[in-house]
Amino acid sequence: MRHVIALDVGGTGMKAALAGPGGEVLHRSRRATGREQGPEAVVAGILDFAAELHAYGAEHFGTPAAAAGVAVPGIVDEAAGIAVYAANLGWRDVPLRDALAERLGVPVALGHDVRTGALAEGRVGAGRGADRFLFVALGTGIAGGIGVEGRVESGAHGFAGEIGHIVVRPGGAPCPCGQRGCLERFASAAAVSEAWAAASGDPDADAADCAKAVVSGDPRARAVWQEAVDALADGLVTALTLLDPRTLIIGGGLAEAGETLFTPLREAIDRRVTFQKQPPIVPAALGDSAGCLGAGLLAWDLLNHTDRTEVSP
């Protein structure tokens, strides 16, 4: 059966699948990224994992994978196939696409993890049917994917969608990117965790604990939560003004709070928009499988393009 390798590389773990022509998952697998062993070991682990998946497909489905799609964190030059930089993996300028293509003997597509997840949400998840959407992931940081007509825009230099580094509080908390007052310093899951740990006096408290305290009516939690919601609304209204999406999809750890987040967020955005059209604001549908599903879509897109090229005069 014709299939592709889909691989989502995270800071601590890798999720993989073999995906059929209709996107059906034929096989799943996971393993540790092994970042504690250093960047070279991480790359070697990715190559070995992909090779094992390639061999598994050949043994169980009668033919090896026809292509591979790989999603990685950090800064990614998708056109050149280079993993430019990832702080949590320690690598710089890794020609990962070519290394995988050489190891597997098949074409390989390399993508940014959040944009790849956005691709899956746009095609088969919460944004299905929307010609234009914005996907925003609220995790340790904040990143986004700009969907246009079935694809996700990477930008001229691979930075498109970095909404977490819109400055929403000028002169505010310093950000590792070098600016001050970036959105992710106020509205990411990590930022809420930090603020709630300080407000509650519990160093182990996190964003999920804050959300529970909001529901229980704790005024300290409500103040922390509202500050995050207001910052997020400011950043999102800027994005709506620039992009005018049909649908706004919110995912990541903070979105797991459900309507504890979505109800005040919709209200906060509604208070801020003037001429802008407020799109439906919906939770992501695919959870932590989005990156892997998106990697499979990248691989099939690559094959479809190759097939068309080969038959064209």
Coordinates of C-alpha atoms in Angstrom, one line a residue:
M1 CA 0.0 0.0 0.0
R2 CA 1.4 3.4 -0.9
H3 CA 2.2 5.4 2.2
V4 CA 4.4 8.2 3.6
I5 CA 6.4 8.7 6.7
A6 CA 5.2 11.5 9.0
L7 CA 7.5 12.6 11.8
D8 CA 7.0 15.4 14.4
V9 CA 10.1 16.2 16.3
G10 CA 9.6 17.9 19.7
G11 CA 11.9 19.1 22.4
T12 CA 11.6 15.9 24.4
G13 CA 9.8 13.4 22.2
M14 CA 9.2 12.4 18.6
K15 CA 5.8 11.3 17.3
A16 CA 5.7 9.4 14.0
A17 CA 3.2 7.7 11.7
L18 CA 2.9 5.9 8.4
A19 CA 0.0 7.6 6.5
G20 CA -2.0 6.3 3.6
P21 CA -3.2 8.2 0.6
G22 CA -6.4 9.4 2.3
G23 CA -4.5 10.5 5.4
E24 CA -5.4 7.3 7.3
V25 CA -2.9 6.4 9.9
L26 CA -1.5 2.9 9.2
H27 CA 1.1 2.8 12.0
R28 CA 2.1 5.0 15.0
S29 CA 5.3 5.2 17.0
R30 CA 7.0 7.4 19.6
R31 CA 10.4 7.7 21.1
A32 CA 12.5 10.2 23.0
T33 CA 14.3 12.9 21.2
G34 CA 17.4 12.4 23.3
R35 CA 18.4 16.1 23.5
E36 CA 20.4 15.5 26.7
Q37 CA 22.9 13.7 24.5
G38 CA 23.6 16.8 22.4
P39 CA 22.5 18.1 18.9
E40 CA 24.4 15.6 16.9
A41 CA 22.8 12.7 18.7
V42 CA 19.4 14.2 18.2
V43 CA 20.0 14.3 14.4
A44 CA 21.3 10.8 14.4
G45 CA 18.2 9.7 16.3
I46 CA 15.9 11.3 13.8
L47 CA 17.7 9.6 10.9
D48 CA 17.6 6.2 12.7
F49 CA 13.9 6.6 13.6
A50 CA 13.0 7.5 10.0
A51 CA 15.0 4.5 8.7
E52 CA 13.2 2.2 11.1
L53 CA 9.8 3.5 9.9
H54 CA 10.9 3.1 6.3
A55 CA 11.8 -0.6 7.0
Y56 CA 8.6 -1.2 8.9
G57 CA 6.5 0.1 5.9
A58 CA 8.4 -2.1 3.5
E59 CA 7.8 -5.2 5.7
H60 CA 4.2 -4.7 6.6
F61 CA 2.7 -2.9 3.6
G62 CA 4.6 -4.5 0.7
T63 CA 6.5 -1.3 -0.3
P64 CA 8.6 1.3 1.4
A65 CA 7.4 4.8 2.0
A66 CA 7.2 7.0 -1.1
A67 CA 8.1 10.2 0.7
A68 CA 8.6 11.6 4.2
G69 CA 7.4 14.8 5.9
V70 CA 9.2 16.1 9.0
A71 CA 8.2 18.9 11.4
V72 CA 10.8 20.5 13.6
P73 CA 10.8 23.3 16.1
G74 CA 12.7 26.6 16.0
I75 CA 13.6 28.5 12.9
V76 CA 13.2 26.5 9.7
D77 CA 14.2 27.4 6.1
E78 CA 11.6 25.2 4.4
A79 CA 12.7 26.0 0.9
A80 CA 16.3 25.1 1.5
G81 CA 15.4 22.2 3.8
I82 CA 17.5 23.5 6.7
A83 CA 16.7 23.4 10.4
V84 CA 18.3 26.8 11.1
Y85 CA 18.1 27.0 14.9
A86 CA 16.3 25.4 17.8
A87 CA 17.2 26.4 21.3
N88 CA 15.6 23.4 22.9
L89 CA 17.5 21.0 20.6
G90 CA 20.8 22.9 20.5
W91 CA 21.2 22.7 16.7
R92 CA 22.1 25.3 14.1
D93 CA 22.0 25.1 10.3
V94 CA 21.3 21.4 10.0
P95 CA 20.6 20.3 6.4
L96 CA 18.0 17.8 7.7
R97 CA 16.0 17.4 4.5
D98 CA 19.0 16.3 2.5
A99 CA 20.3 14.1 5.2
L100 CA 17.0 12.3 5.5
A101 CA 16.6 12.0 1.7
E102 CA 20.0 10.5 1.4
R103 CA 19.3 8.0 4.3
L104 CA 15.9 7.0 3.0
G105 CA 16.2 7.4 -0.8
V106 CA 12.9 9.2 -1.1
P107 CA 11.9 12.8 -1.4
V108 CA 11.5 14.7 2.0
A109 CA 9.6 17.8 3.0
L110 CA 10.8 19.8 6.0
G111 CA 8.4 22.1 7.9
H112 CA 8.1 24.2 11.0
D113 CA 6.3 22.4 13.8
V114 CA 3.6 25.0 14.4
R115 CA 3.0 25.8 10.8
T116 CA 2.8 22.1 10.1
G117 CA 0.2 21.7 12.8
A118 CA -1.6 24.6 11.4
L119 CA -1.7 22.9 8.0
A120 CA -3.4 19.9 9.5
E121 CA -5.9 22.0 11.5
G122 CA -6.7 24.0 8.3
R123 CA -7.3 20.9 6.1
V124 CA -8.7 18.3 8.4
G125 CA -9.2 20.0 11.7
A126 CA -11.0 23.0 13.1
G127 CA -10.3 25.2 10.0
R128 CA -11.6 22.7 7.5
G129 CA -13.4 24.5 4.7
A130 CA -12.0 27.9 5.6
D131 CA -10.2 29.6 2.7
R132 CA -8.2 31.8 5.2
F133 CA -7.5 31.0 8.8
L134 CA -5.1 31.9 11.6
F135 CA -3.9 29.2 13.9
V136 CA -2.4 30.3 17.2
A137 CA -0.7 27.9 19.6
L138 CA -0.5 29.0 23.3
G139 CA 2.2 26.8 24.8
T140 CA 5.6 27.5 26.4
G141 CA 5.7 30.3 23.9
I142 CA 3.2 31.6 21.3
A143 CA 3.4 30.9 17.6
G144 CA 1.0 30.9 14.7
G145 CA 0.3 29.7 11.2
I146 CA -1.3 31.8 8.5
G147 CA -3.5 29.6 6.3
V148 CA -4.3 30.7 2.7
E149 CA -6.1 28.5 0.2
G150 CA -5.0 25.2 1.6
R151 CA -1.4 26.1 2.4
V152 CA 0.4 27.8 5.3
E153 CA 2.5 30.9 4.6
S154 CA 6.1 30.6 5.7
G155 CA 7.2 34.1 4.7
A156 CA 10.2 35.3 2.8
H157 CA 12.6 34.3 5.6
G158 CA 10.7 31.6 7.5
F159 CA 9.3 33.9 10.2
A160 CA 5.7 34.2 9.2
G161 CA 3.2 33.7 12.0
E162 CA 5.5 34.6 14.9
I163 CA 2.6 36.4 16.6
G164 CA 4.2 35.7 20.1
H165 CA 6.7 38.4 19.3
I166 CA 4.2 41.2 18.6
V167 CA 4.9 43.8 21.3
V168 CA 1.7 44.3 23.2
R169 CA 3.1 46.0 26.3
P170 CA 5.9 48.4 25.2
G171 CA 8.7 48.5 27.7
G172 CA 7.3 45.5 29.5
A173 CA 9.0 42.3 30.5
P174 CA 12.1 41.4 28.6
C175 CA 11.8 38.6 26.1
P176 CA 14.5 36.2 25.0
C177 CA 14.1 37.5 21.5
G178 CA 15.6 40.8 22.6
Q179 CA 12.5 42.9 22.7
R180 CA 10.4 43.9 25.7
G181 CA 6.7 43.4 26.1
C182 CA 6.2 40.6 23.7
L183 CA 2.8 38.8 23.7
E184 CA 4.2 35.5 24.8
R185 CA 5.6 37.1 27.9
F186 CA 2.1 37.7 29.1
A187 CA -0.3 35.2 27.5
S188 CA 1.6 32.0 27.0
A189 CA 1.0 29.0 29.2
A190 CA 4.5 29.6 30.6
A191 CA 3.7 33.2 31.4
V192 CA 0.4 32.4 33.1
S193 CA 2.2 29.7 35.1
E194 CA 4.9 32.1 36.2
A195 CA 2.3 34.8 37.2
W196 CA 0.1 32.4 39.1
A197 CA 3.0 30.8 40.9
A198 CA 3.9 34.3 42.2
A199 CA 0.4 35.3 43.0
S200 CA -0.6 32.1 44.8
G201 CA 2.7 31.7 46.6
D202 CA 3.0 28.1 45.2
P203 CA 6.2 27.7 43.1
D204 CA 4.8 24.5 41.6
A205 CA 1.5 26.0 40.4
D206 CA 0.9 26.2 36.7
A207 CA -1.5 27.6 34.1
A208 CA -3.9 24.7 34.5
D209 CA -4.0 25.3 38.3
C210 CA -4.8 29.0 37.6
A211 CA -7.7 28.0 35.3
K212 CA -9.1 25.8 38.0
A213 CA -8.8 28.6 40.5
V214 CA -10.6 31.0 38.1
V215 CA -13.5 28.6 37.9
S216 CA -13.6 28.4 41.7
G217 CA -13.8 32.2 41.9
D218 CA -10.3 33.0 43.3
P219 CA -9.9 36.8 42.8
R220 CA -6.1 36.5 42.5
A221 CA -6.5 33.9 39.8
R222 CA -9.1 36.0 38.0
A223 CA -6.7 38.9 38.0
V224 CA -3.8 36.9 36.5
W225 CA -6.1 35.3 34.0
Q226 CA -7.7 38.5 32.8
E227 CA -4.3 40.1 32.4
A228 CA -3.3 37.3 30.1
V229 CA -6.6 37.4 28.2
D230 CA -6.3 41.2 27.7
A231 CA -2.8 40.8 26.3
L232 CA -3.8 38.0 24.0
A233 CA -6.8 40.0 22.8
D234 CA -4.5 43.0 22.0
G235 CA -2.2 40.7 20.0
L236 CA -5.0 38.9 18.2
V237 CA -6.8 42.1 17.1
T238 CA -3.5 43.3 15.6
A239 CA -3.4 40.0 13.7
L240 CA -7.0 40.3 12.6
T241 CA -6.4 43.8 11.3
L242 CA -3.5 42.6 9.2
L243 CA -4.7 39.2 8.0
D244 CA -8.6 39.3 8.1
P245 CA -8.9 35.5 8.6
R246 CA -12.1 33.6 8.0
T247 CA -11.5 31.5 11.2
L248 CA -9.3 32.0 14.2
I249 CA -8.1 28.7 15.7
I250 CA -6.6 28.6 19.2
G251 CA -4.6 25.6 20.4
G252 CA -1.8 24.7 22.7
G253 CA -1.8 24.0 26.4
L254 CA -3.6 27.1 27.5
A255 CA -6.5 26.4 25.2
E256 CA -7.2 23.2 27.2
A257 CA -9.0 25.5 29.7
G258 CA -11.9 25.5 27.2
E259 CA -14.5 28.2 27.8
T260 CA -12.6 29.5 30.8
L261 CA -10.4 31.0 28.1
F262 CA -12.6 31.3 25.1
T263 CA -15.6 33.1 26.6
P264 CA -13.6 36.0 28.1
L265 CA -11.3 36.1 25.0
R266 CA -14.2 36.5 22.6
E267 CA -15.6 39.2 24.8
A268 CA -12.2 41.0 25.0
I269 CA -11.8 40.9 21.2
D270 CA -15.3 42.1 20.7
R271 CA -14.6 45.1 22.9
R272 CA -11.6 46.0 20.8
V273 CA -12.7 45.5 17.2
T274 CA -14.0 48.5 15.4
F275 CA -14.1 48.1 11.6
Q276 CA -12.5 44.7 11.7
K277 CA -14.7 41.6 11.2
Q278 CA -14.4 39.3 14.2
P279 CA -14.2 35.7 12.9
P280 CA -15.4 32.6 14.7
I281 CA -12.9 31.8 17.4
V282 CA -12.7 28.1 17.9
P283 CA -10.5 25.6 19.7
A284 CA -8.1 23.4 17.8
A285 CA -9.4 19.9 17.1
L286 CA -6.4 17.7 16.6
G287 CA -4.5 18.1 19.8
D288 CA -0.9 16.9 19.9
S289 CA -1.4 14.8 16.8
A290 CA -1.6 17.9 14.6
G291 CA 2.1 18.1 13.9
C292 CA 2.4 14.5 12.9
L293 CA -0.7 14.7 10.7
G294 CA 0.6 17.9 9.1
A295 CA 4.0 16.2 8.4
G296 CA 2.1 13.5 6.5
L297 CA 0.3 16.2 4.5
L298 CA 3.6 17.8 3.6
A299 CA 4.8 14.5 2.3
W300 CA 1.7 13.9 0.2
D301 CA 1.9 17.4 -1.2
L302 CA 5.5 16.8 -2.2
L303 CA 4.5 13.6 -4.0
N304 CA 1.6 15.2 -5.7
H305 CA 3.8 18.0 -7.0
T306 CA 6.4 15.5 -8.1
D307 CA 3.8 13.4 -9.9
R308 CA 2.5 16.4 -11.7
T309 CA 6.0 17.5 -12.7
E310 CA 6.8 14.0 -14.0
V311 CA 3.8 13.8 -16.3
S312 CA 3.9 17.4 -17.5
P313 CA 5.4 17.9 -21.0

